Amino acid sequence: MLKTTIAGSLPKPRWLAEPERLWAPWKVPEPELAQAKLDATILAVKLQEDAGLDIVGDGEQARVHFVHGFLANLDGIDFDKKTVMGIRNDRYKAEVPTVVGEIRRKGPVHAREAQAARAHTTRPLKFTLPGPMTIVDTIADEHYGRREDLAHAFARVLNEEARELEALGVDVVQFDEPAWNVYMPQVAEWGMAALEEAKRGLTCTTAVHICYGYGIKANVDWKGTLGDQWRHYEETFPVIARSSIDQVSLEARNSRVPIELIRLLEGKDVLVGAIDVASNQVETPQEVAATIREALRYVAPEKLFPCTNCGMAPMNGDIAYAKLAALAKGAALVRAELAG
């Protein structure tokens, strides 16, 4: 019980990409880049093991960005036709590629790093993919017209990828949907249906990650406008509770999310964010334990998985892995309390 894990991304080694920034360009040229990505993936797995995590991930080491890393091996997308558009309801601007035709996979996207991670750990392995709604919110569209139609097109290729990842030995496939904390009514209207299509036929554990974003200035500033209570989950959790998704990853540490909202996820595994990714202050094990104890008021121990609030890609590597060590130690403290 209280098995620890990460939300998704981890900092890349300084020799692979520019540190402490999103969309960081690669430092390693082709043809050496492909092997460098795999080396970084294996290193991330081993560092998670060293930190004491129970369920490890690839750390998204082979992707420039969690969304665009998946888009890179799809037909129907013109990466030369760039558009500057507002992301997450215009919270910040990004230069994005454009959908110009039918979305299809050219072939496996993340198979190589999944195989590398699987070959170098005996621990349960989680692999993350961007969710359909979040992809739609991170790309320009000149072909499908309706956001829900584009979402279902991406859901179909995500399902192909997820099935292959499961066949390679991935234990948990997680779909990242930060857009679900922005477009809440659309989650019920078409977002959940697209996610169900993306996970169709999977027999491994499935998860959805919904957070308030990376610890970058645009997200921190946005949080400052949300008031004393962040109740976005109140609208989406009942929709998820009725779904076939097994796990929900959410933000809790240093947030203004009323922790009692997780009662709305009855029957689901809860990946509670006990590590703040918007602060360089490393949590103490006792602080992690306090967050876990608070969540245990509403979730049974066997259904609770201590986690990070969000991805850690823009963070300093030493700080990020120190936070993961604190996560593991804090969970161990509470396990000991429950056992005693």
mmCIF file of C-alpha atoms in Angstrom:
data_model
loop_
_atom_site.group_PDB
_atom_site.id
_atom_site.type_symbol
_atom_site.label_atom_id
_atom_site.label_comp_id
_atom_site.label_asym_id
_atom_site.label_seq_id
_atom_site.Cartn_x
_atom_site.Cartn_y
_atom_site.Cartn_z
ATOM 1 C CA MET A 1 0.000 0.000 0.000
ATOM 2 C CA LEU A 2 0.979 3.667 -0.435
ATOM 3 C CA LYS A 3 3.113 2.823 -3.465
ATOM 4 C CA THR A 4 4.944 5.913 -4.679
ATOM 5 C CA THR A 5 5.268 7.122 -8.259
ATOM 6 C CA ILE A 6 5.752 10.219 -10.432
ATOM 7 C CA ALA A 7 3.208 12.181 -12.433
ATOM 8 C CA GLY A 8 5.290 11.926 -15.598
ATOM 9 C CA SER A 9 8.221 14.050 -16.705
ATOM 10 C CA LEU A 10 11.594 14.444 -14.993
ATOM 11 C CA PRO A 11 14.473 16.846 -15.684
ATOM 12 C CA LYS A 12 16.698 15.808 -18.561
ATOM 13 C CA PRO A 13 20.455 15.435 -18.034
ATOM 14 C CA ARG A 14 22.396 18.587 -18.862
ATOM 15 C CA TRP A 15 24.281 16.751 -21.589
ATOM 16 C CA LEU A 16 21.006 15.920 -23.372
ATOM 17 C CA ALA A 17 19.009 19.161 -23.320
ATOM 18 C CA GLU A 18 19.122 22.676 -21.947
ATOM 19 C CA PRO A 19 18.230 22.468 -18.240
ATOM 20 C CA GLU A 20 15.357 24.012 -16.323
ATOM 21 C CA ARG A 21 13.149 24.990 -19.232
ATOM 22 C CA LEU A 22 10.231 23.634 -21.214
ATOM 23 C CA TRP A 23 10.573 22.900 -24.939
ATOM 24 C CA ALA A 24 14.336 22.669 -24.359
ATOM 25 C CA PRO A 25 16.288 21.971 -27.562
ATOM 26 C CA TRP A 26 18.492 18.907 -27.760
ATOM 27 C CA LYS A 27 22.223 19.330 -27.220
ATOM 28 C CA VAL A 28 23.141 16.006 -28.858
ATOM 29 C CA PRO A 29 23.131 15.929 -32.678
ATOM 30 C CA GLU A 30 21.853 13.140 -34.896
ATOM 31 C CA PRO A 31 22.650 10.298 -35.305
ATOM 32 C CA GLU A 32 23.824 10.097 -31.682
ATOM 33 C CA LEU A 33 20.594 11.628 -30.361
ATOM 34 C CA ALA A 34 18.525 8.431 -30.540
ATOM 35 C CA GLN A 35 20.933 6.512 -28.310
ATOM 36 C CA ALA A 36 21.343 9.505 -26.000
ATOM 37 C CA LYS A 37 17.581 9.536 -25.400
ATOM 38 C CA LEU A 38 17.651 5.857 -24.428
ATOM 39 C CA ASP A 39 20.637 6.419 -22.137
ATOM 40 C CA ALA A 40 18.745 9.232 -20.412
ATOM 41 C CA THR A 41 15.670 7.019 -20.085
ATOM 42 C CA ILE A 42 17.646 4.263 -18.360
ATOM 43 C CA LEU A 43 19.342 6.816 -16.105
ATOM 44 C CA ALA A 44 15.963 8.273 -15.079
ATOM 45 C CA VAL A 45 14.672 4.816 -14.205
ATOM 46 C CA LYS A 46 17.728 4.059 -12.076
ATOM 47 C CA LEU A 47 17.560 7.421 -10.298
ATOM 48 C CA GLN A 48 13.905 6.784 -9.444
ATOM 49 C CA GLU A 49 14.897 3.409 -8.033
ATOM 50 C CA ASP A 50 17.668 5.065 -6.012
ATOM 51 C CA ALA A 51 15.128 7.558 -4.661
ATOM 52 C CA GLY A 52 13.033 4.632 -3.455
ATOM 53 C CA LEU A 53 10.002 4.922 -5.729
ATOM 54 C CA ASP A 54 7.810 1.840 -6.067
ATOM 55 C CA ILE A 55 6.436 2.492 -9.566
ATOM 56 C CA VAL A 56 8.849 4.080 -12.035
ATOM 57 C CA GLY A 57 8.435 5.796 -15.400
ATOM 58 C CA ASP A 58 10.529 6.746 -18.405
ATOM 59 C CA GLY A 59 10.591 10.367 -17.198
ATOM 60 C CA GLU A 60 9.657 11.479 -20.737
ATOM 61 C CA GLN A 61 13.363 11.762 -21.488
ATOM 62 C CA ALA A 62 12.952 11.183 -25.231
ATOM 63 C CA ARG A 63 10.412 13.985 -25.769
ATOM 64 C CA VAL A 64 10.953 17.702 -26.219
ATOM 65 C CA HIS A 65 7.446 18.183 -24.795
ATOM 66 C CA PHE A 66 4.906 15.735 -23.419
ATOM 67 C CA VAL A 67 2.428 16.475 -26.219
ATOM 68 C CA HIS A 68 4.638 17.241 -29.204
ATOM 69 C CA GLY A 69 6.859 14.267 -28.463
ATOM 70 C CA PHE A 70 3.915 12.030 -29.311
ATOM 71 C CA LEU A 71 2.882 14.052 -32.378
ATOM 72 C CA ALA A 72 6.312 13.663 -33.997
ATOM 73 C CA ASN A 73 5.522 10.276 -35.559
ATOM 74 C CA LEU A 74 2.035 10.989 -36.868
ATOM 75 C CA ASP A 75 0.816 11.669 -40.396
ATOM 76 C CA GLY A 76 -1.501 14.600 -40.972
ATOM 77 C CA ILE A 77 0.590 17.124 -39.034
ATOM 78 C CA ASP A 78 2.738 19.783 -40.684
ATOM 79 C CA PHE A 79 5.572 20.717 -38.332
ATOM 80 C CA ASP A 80 6.816 23.347 -40.757
ATOM 81 C CA LYS A 81 3.488 25.158 -40.652
ATOM 82 C CA LYS A 82 3.766 26.763 -37.223
ATOM 83 C CA THR A 83 1.094 28.820 -35.499
ATOM 84 C CA VAL A 84 1.428 30.870 -32.331
ATOM 85 C CA MET A 85 -1.680 30.149 -30.290
ATOM 86 C CA GLY A 86 -2.959 30.451 -26.762
ATOM 87 C CA ILE A 87 -2.652 27.280 -24.702
ATOM 88 C CA ARG A 88 -5.041 26.340 -21.856
ATOM 89 C CA ASN A 89 -7.585 29.029 -22.658
ATOM 90 C CA ASP A 90 -4.870 31.524 -23.593
ATOM 91 C CA ARG A 91 -2.949 31.124 -20.305
ATOM 92 C CA TYR A 92 0.273 31.270 -22.300
ATOM 93 C CA LYS A 93 1.393 31.333 -25.929
ATOM 94 C CA ALA A 94 3.231 28.557 -27.762
ATOM 95 C CA GLU A 95 4.374 27.915 -31.313
ATOM 96 C CA VAL A 96 2.581 24.769 -32.418
ATOM 97 C CA PRO A 97 2.352 22.616 -35.567
ATOM 98 C CA THR A 98 -0.803 22.366 -37.660
ATOM 99 C CA VAL A 99 -3.166 19.501 -38.474
ATOM 100 C CA VAL A 100 -3.512 19.499 -42.265
ATOM 101 C CA GLY A 101 -4.874 15.999 -42.966
ATOM 102 C CA GLU A 102 -6.142 12.765 -41.473
ATOM 103 C CA ILE A 103 -4.334 11.780 -38.280
ATOM 104 C CA ARG A 104 -2.569 8.427 -38.557
ATOM 105 C CA ARG A 105 0.426 6.823 -36.896
ATOM 106 C CA LYS A 106 3.449 6.247 -39.092
ATOM 107 C CA GLY A 107 4.498 3.501 -36.671
ATOM 108 C CA PRO A 108 5.353 3.085 -32.989
ATOM 109 C CA VAL A 109 6.138 6.380 -31.285
ATOM 110 C CA HIS A 110 7.534 5.522 -27.845
ATOM 111 C CA ALA A 111 8.327 1.825 -28.187
ATOM 112 C CA ARG A 112 12.111 2.219 -27.951
ATOM 113 C CA GLU A 113 12.138 4.094 -24.661
ATOM 114 C CA ALA A 114 9.435 1.819 -23.229
ATOM 115 C CA GLN A 115 11.560 -1.208 -24.119
ATOM 116 C CA ALA A 116 14.659 0.404 -22.598
ATOM 117 C CA ALA A 117 12.851 1.226 -19.376
ATOM 118 C CA ARG A 118 11.268 -2.224 -19.148
ATOM 119 C CA ALA A 119 14.607 -3.957 -19.707
ATOM 120 C CA HIS A 120 16.294 -2.058 -16.882
ATOM 121 C CA THR A 121 13.821 -2.345 -14.018
ATOM 122 C CA THR A 122 11.876 -5.107 -12.336
ATOM 123 C CA ARG A 123 9.553 -2.598 -10.696
ATOM 124 C CA PRO A 124 6.108 -1.762 -12.069
ATOM 125 C CA LEU A 125 6.491 0.576 -15.041
ATOM 126 C CA LYS A 126 4.219 3.500 -15.845
ATOM 127 C CA PHE A 127 4.205 5.214 -19.212
ATOM 128 C CA THR A 128 2.489 8.520 -19.927
ATOM 129 C CA LEU A 129 0.731 9.730 -23.059
ATOM 130 C CA PRO A 130 -1.003 13.070 -23.689
ATOM 131 C CA GLY A 131 -4.765 12.855 -23.479
ATOM 132 C CA PRO A 132 -6.974 13.667 -26.494
ATOM 133 C CA MET A 133 -8.404 16.947 -25.179
ATOM 134 C CA THR A 134 -4.996 18.239 -24.140
ATOM 135 C CA ILE A 135 -3.525 17.417 -27.560
ATOM 136 C CA VAL A 136 -6.374 19.323 -29.220
ATOM 137 C CA ASP A 137 -5.568 22.303 -26.990
ATOM 138 C CA THR A 138 -1.877 22.171 -27.958
ATOM 139 C CA ILE A 139 -2.091 22.103 -31.764
ATOM 140 C CA ALA A 140 -3.605 24.181 -34.572
ATOM 141 C CA ASP A 141 -6.290 22.563 -36.754
ATOM 142 C CA GLU A 142 -6.966 23.228 -40.420
ATOM 143 C CA HIS A 143 -8.591 19.889 -41.253
ATOM 144 C CA TYR A 144 -11.177 18.535 -38.794
ATOM 145 C CA GLY A 145 -12.953 21.741 -37.802
ATOM 146 C CA ARG A 146 -14.615 20.518 -34.598
ATOM 147 C CA ARG A 147 -12.463 19.995 -31.512
ATOM 148 C CA GLU A 148 -14.334 16.827 -30.550
ATOM 149 C CA ASP A 149 -13.750 15.286 -33.990
ATOM 150 C CA LEU A 150 -10.039 16.050 -33.722
ATOM 151 C CA ALA A 151 -9.985 14.596 -30.205
ATOM 152 C CA HIS A 152 -11.439 11.305 -31.392
ATOM 153 C CA ALA A 153 -8.939 11.165 -34.241
ATOM 154 C CA PHE A 154 -6.124 11.464 -31.719
ATOM 155 C CA ALA A 155 -7.866 8.982 -29.406
ATOM 156 C CA ARG A 156 -7.707 6.319 -32.087
ATOM 157 C CA VAL A 157 -3.950 6.646 -32.585
ATOM 158 C CA LEU A 158 -3.379 6.922 -28.841
ATOM 159 C CA ASN A 159 -5.199 3.620 -28.454
ATOM 160 C CA GLU A 160 -2.934 1.973 -31.013
ATOM 161 C CA GLU A 161 0.121 3.262 -29.164
ATOM 162 C CA ALA A 162 -1.207 2.310 -25.729
ATOM 163 C CA ARG A 163 -1.945 -1.250 -26.816
ATOM 164 C CA GLU A 164 1.609 -1.624 -28.096
ATOM 165 C CA LEU A 165 3.042 -0.214 -24.872
ATOM 166 C CA GLU A 166 1.003 -2.720 -22.880
ATOM 167 C CA ALA A 167 2.322 -5.543 -25.076
ATOM 168 C CA LEU A 168 5.881 -4.366 -24.320
ATOM 169 C CA GLY A 169 5.310 -4.862 -20.598
ATOM 170 C CA VAL A 170 4.082 -1.471 -19.424
ATOM 171 C CA ASP A 171 1.999 -1.942 -16.269
ATOM 172 C CA VAL A 172 0.269 1.449 -16.150
ATOM 173 C CA VAL A 173 -0.704 3.652 -19.095
ATOM 174 C CA GLN A 174 -1.493 7.186 -17.982
ATOM 175 C CA PHE A 175 -3.166 9.845 -20.105
ATOM 176 C CA ASP A 176 -2.271 13.432 -19.162
ATOM 177 C CA GLU A 177 -5.208 15.848 -19.299
ATOM 178 C CA PRO A 178 -4.308 19.217 -17.741
ATOM 179 C CA ALA A 179 -6.876 20.732 -20.110
ATOM 180 C CA TRP A 180 -9.559 19.085 -17.960
ATOM 181 C CA ASN A 181 -8.942 21.770 -15.330
ATOM 182 C CA VAL A 182 -9.665 24.433 -17.932
ATOM 183 C CA TYR A 183 -12.582 23.186 -20.057
ATOM 184 C CA MET A 184 -14.613 21.404 -17.396
ATOM 185 C CA PRO A 185 -18.028 21.275 -19.165
ATOM 186 C CA GLN A 186 -16.391 19.770 -22.248
ATOM 187 C CA VAL A 187 -15.061 16.852 -20.172
ATOM 188 C CA ALA A 188 -18.605 15.531 -19.808
ATOM 189 C CA GLU A 189 -19.651 16.597 -23.305
ATOM 190 C CA TRP A 190 -16.873 14.855 -25.248
ATOM 191 C CA GLY A 191 -13.588 14.718 -23.325
ATOM 192 C CA MET A 192 -14.351 11.553 -21.359
ATOM 193 C CA ALA A 193 -15.739 9.785 -24.423
ATOM 194 C CA ALA A 194 -12.490 10.515 -26.267
ATOM 195 C CA LEU A 195 -10.453 9.241 -23.319
ATOM 196 C CA GLU A 196 -12.506 6.056 -23.130
ATOM 197 C CA GLU A 197 -11.762 5.526 -26.824
ATOM 198 C CA ALA A 198 -8.044 6.041 -26.163
ATOM 199 C CA LYS A 199 -7.975 3.317 -23.479
ATOM 200 C CA ARG A 200 -10.355 0.891 -25.212
ATOM 201 C CA GLY A 201 -9.272 -2.740 -24.957
ATOM 202 C CA LEU A 202 -6.431 -2.168 -22.497
ATOM 203 C CA THR A 203 -6.132 -4.705 -19.676
ATOM 204 C CA CYS A 204 -3.265 -2.958 -17.861
ATOM 205 C CA THR A 205 -3.974 -0.300 -15.241
ATOM 206 C CA THR A 206 -5.115 2.994 -16.761
ATOM 207 C CA ALA A 207 -4.806 6.447 -15.224
ATOM 208 C CA VAL A 208 -5.679 10.042 -16.012
ATOM 209 C CA HIS A 209 -3.529 12.884 -14.700
ATOM 210 C CA ILE A 210 -5.249 16.233 -14.100
ATOM 211 C CA CYS A 211 -3.253 19.057 -12.582
ATOM 212 C CA TYR A 212 -2.776 22.811 -12.511
ATOM 213 C CA GLY A 213 0.300 22.678 -14.722
ATOM 214 C CA TYR A 214 4.070 22.745 -14.596
ATOM 215 C CA GLY A 215 5.776 25.066 -12.141
ATOM 216 C CA ILE A 216 6.305 27.784 -14.746
ATOM 217 C CA LYS A 217 5.474 31.467 -14.282
ATOM 218 C CA ALA A 218 2.358 31.426 -16.483
ATOM 219 C CA ASN A 219 0.823 28.650 -14.392
ATOM 220 C CA VAL A 220 1.882 30.153 -11.067
ATOM 221 C CA ASP A 221 0.364 33.494 -12.089
ATOM 222 C CA TRP A 222 -2.856 31.761 -13.170
ATOM 223 C CA LYS A 223 -3.153 29.975 -9.845
ATOM 224 C CA GLY A 224 -2.952 33.350 -8.158
ATOM 225 C CA THR A 225 -6.245 34.300 -9.826
ATOM 226 C CA LEU A 226 -8.188 31.231 -8.679
ATOM 227 C CA GLY A 227 -9.169 32.388 -5.213
ATOM 228 C CA ASP A 228 -9.021 30.648 -1.858
ATOM 229 C CA GLN A 229 -10.434 27.342 -3.098
ATOM 230 C CA TRP A 230 -9.646 25.589 -6.374
ATOM 231 C CA ARG A 231 -12.765 23.548 -7.088
ATOM 232 C CA HIS A 232 -12.232 22.541 -10.730
ATOM 233 C CA TYR A 233 -12.076 18.877 -9.727
ATOM 234 C CA GLU A 234 -15.600 19.113 -8.317
ATOM 235 C CA GLU A 235 -16.992 19.224 -11.847
ATOM 236 C CA THR A 236 -14.809 16.527 -13.404
ATOM 237 C CA PHE A 237 -14.373 13.925 -10.653
ATOM 238 C CA PRO A 238 -17.998 12.669 -10.821
ATOM 239 C CA VAL A 239 -17.569 12.139 -14.575
ATOM 240 C CA ILE A 240 -14.376 10.142 -13.966
ATOM 241 C CA ALA A 241 -16.007 8.152 -11.167
ATOM 242 C CA ARG A 242 -18.529 6.824 -13.701
ATOM 243 C CA SER A 243 -15.810 5.889 -16.195
ATOM 244 C CA SER A 244 -13.689 2.768 -16.656
ATOM 245 C CA ILE A 245 -10.429 4.622 -15.795
ATOM 246 C CA ASP A 246 -8.698 2.951 -12.836
ATOM 247 C CA GLN A 247 -6.625 5.783 -11.357
ATOM 248 C CA VAL A 248 -6.728 9.573 -11.056
ATOM 249 C CA SER A 249 -3.580 11.655 -10.504
ATOM 250 C CA LEU A 250 -4.245 15.041 -8.922
ATOM 251 C CA GLU A 251 -2.581 18.029 -7.283
ATOM 252 C CA ALA A 252 -2.650 18.504 -3.498
ATOM 253 C CA ARG A 253 0.653 19.731 -1.997
ATOM 254 C CA ASN A 254 0.741 23.539 -1.509
ATOM 255 C CA SER A 255 -2.462 23.898 -3.519
ATOM 256 C CA ARG A 256 -5.841 25.270 -2.554
ATOM 257 C CA VAL A 257 -7.695 22.169 -3.663
ATOM 258 C CA PRO A 258 -10.108 21.123 -0.889
ATOM 259 C CA ILE A 259 -8.773 17.658 -0.145
ATOM 260 C CA GLU A 260 -12.255 16.340 0.620
ATOM 261 C CA LEU A 261 -13.076 16.544 -3.102
ATOM 262 C CA ILE A 262 -11.313 13.221 -3.562
ATOM 263 C CA ARG A 263 -14.376 11.609 -1.975
ATOM 264 C CA LEU A 264 -15.971 12.161 -5.388
ATOM 265 C CA LEU A 265 -13.596 9.510 -6.779
ATOM 266 C CA GLU A 266 -15.057 6.639 -4.777
ATOM 267 C CA GLY A 267 -13.850 3.326 -6.165
ATOM 268 C CA LYS A 268 -10.850 4.775 -7.980
ATOM 269 C CA ASP A 269 -7.179 4.660 -7.062
ATOM 270 C CA VAL A 270 -6.038 8.151 -6.086
ATOM 271 C CA LEU A 271 -2.531 9.369 -6.972
ATOM 272 C CA VAL A 272 -2.319 12.249 -4.537
ATOM 273 C CA GLY A 273 0.239 14.954 -5.300
ATOM 274 C CA ALA A 274 2.387 15.223 -2.180
ATOM 275 C CA ILE A 275 5.297 17.022 -3.882
ATOM 276 C CA ASP A 276 5.086 20.637 -5.073
ATOM 277 C CA VAL A 277 6.688 21.019 -8.503
ATOM 278 C CA ALA A 278 6.397 24.838 -8.419
ATOM 279 C CA SER A 279 8.810 25.241 -5.506
ATOM 280 C CA ASN A 280 12.521 24.506 -5.148
ATOM 281 C CA GLN A 281 12.030 23.892 -1.437
ATOM 282 C CA VAL A 282 12.529 20.161 -0.882
ATOM 283 C CA GLU A 283 9.750 18.718 1.226
ATOM 284 C CA THR A 284 10.674 16.898 4.407
ATOM 285 C CA PRO A 285 9.456 13.322 4.800
ATOM 286 C CA GLN A 286 7.256 14.597 7.605
ATOM 287 C CA GLU A 287 5.587 17.132 5.285
ATOM 288 C CA VAL A 288 4.965 14.416 2.714
ATOM 289 C CA ALA A 289 3.539 12.196 5.433
ATOM 290 C CA ALA A 290 1.192 14.981 6.524
ATOM 291 C CA THR A 291 -0.272 15.254 3.009
ATOM 292 C CA ILE A 292 -0.718 11.489 2.858
ATOM 293 C CA ARG A 293 -2.437 11.390 6.249
ATOM 294 C CA GLU A 294 -4.832 14.120 5.135
ATOM 295 C CA ALA A 295 -5.740 12.132 2.005
ATOM 296 C CA LEU A 296 -6.217 8.966 4.071
ATOM 297 C CA ARG A 297 -9.202 10.614 5.728
ATOM 298 C CA TYR A 298 -11.036 10.083 2.434
ATOM 299 C CA VAL A 299 -9.228 7.219 0.639
ATOM 300 C CA ALA A 300 -8.403 3.715 1.858
ATOM 301 C CA PRO A 301 -4.637 3.030 2.155
ATOM 302 C CA GLU A 302 -4.703 0.370 -0.552
ATOM 303 C CA LYS A 303 -6.270 2.888 -2.965
ATOM 304 C CA LEU A 304 -3.821 5.727 -2.275
ATOM 305 C CA PHE A 305 -0.599 6.268 -4.251
ATOM 306 C CA PRO A 306 1.642 9.179 -3.123
ATOM 307 C CA CYS A 307 2.808 11.074 -6.201
ATOM 308 C CA THR A 308 4.101 14.413 -7.474
ATOM 309 C CA ASN A 309 1.684 17.245 -8.282
ATOM 310 C CA CYS A 310 2.722 17.386 -11.918
ATOM 311 C CA GLY A 311 5.686 16.780 -14.203
ATOM 312 C CA MET A 312 9.115 17.971 -13.100
ATOM 313 C CA ALA A 313 10.707 18.642 -16.506
ATOM 314 C CA PRO A 314 11.510 22.362 -15.888
ATOM 315 C CA MET A 315 13.073 21.740 -12.470
ATOM 316 C CA ASN A 316 16.692 21.466 -11.383
ATOM 317 C CA GLY A 317 17.607 17.790 -11.489
ATOM 318 C CA ASP A 318 19.212 17.583 -8.057
ATOM 319 C CA ILE A 319 16.197 19.231 -6.452
ATOM 320 C CA ALA A 320 13.728 17.030 -8.330
ATOM 321 C CA TYR A 321 15.353 13.777 -7.264
ATOM 322 C CA ALA A 322 15.736 15.020 -3.675
ATOM 323 C CA LYS A 323 11.994 15.632 -3.689
ATOM 324 C CA LEU A 324 11.400 12.074 -4.944
ATOM 325 C CA ALA A 325 13.536 10.698 -2.115
ATOM 326 C CA ALA A 326 11.432 12.701 0.350
ATOM 327 C CA LEU A 327 8.280 11.291 -1.274
ATOM 328 C CA ALA A 328 9.482 7.730 -0.718
ATOM 329 C CA LYS A 329 10.571 8.407 2.874
ATOM 330 C CA GLY A 330 7.318 10.150 3.737
ATOM 331 C CA ALA A 331 5.282 7.251 2.423
ATOM 332 C CA ALA A 332 7.459 4.854 4.440
ATOM 333 C CA LEU A 333 6.681 6.821 7.598
ATOM 334 C CA VAL A 334 2.948 6.451 7.088
ATOM 335 C CA ARG A 335 3.242 2.776 6.143
ATOM 336 C CA ALA A 336 5.042 2.176 9.426
ATOM 337 C CA GLU A 337 2.299 4.000 11.320
ATOM 338 C CA LEU A 338 -0.412 1.929 9.660
ATOM 339 C CA ALA A 339 1.479 -1.302 10.296
ATOM 340 C CA GLY A 340 2.092 -0.443 13.950
#
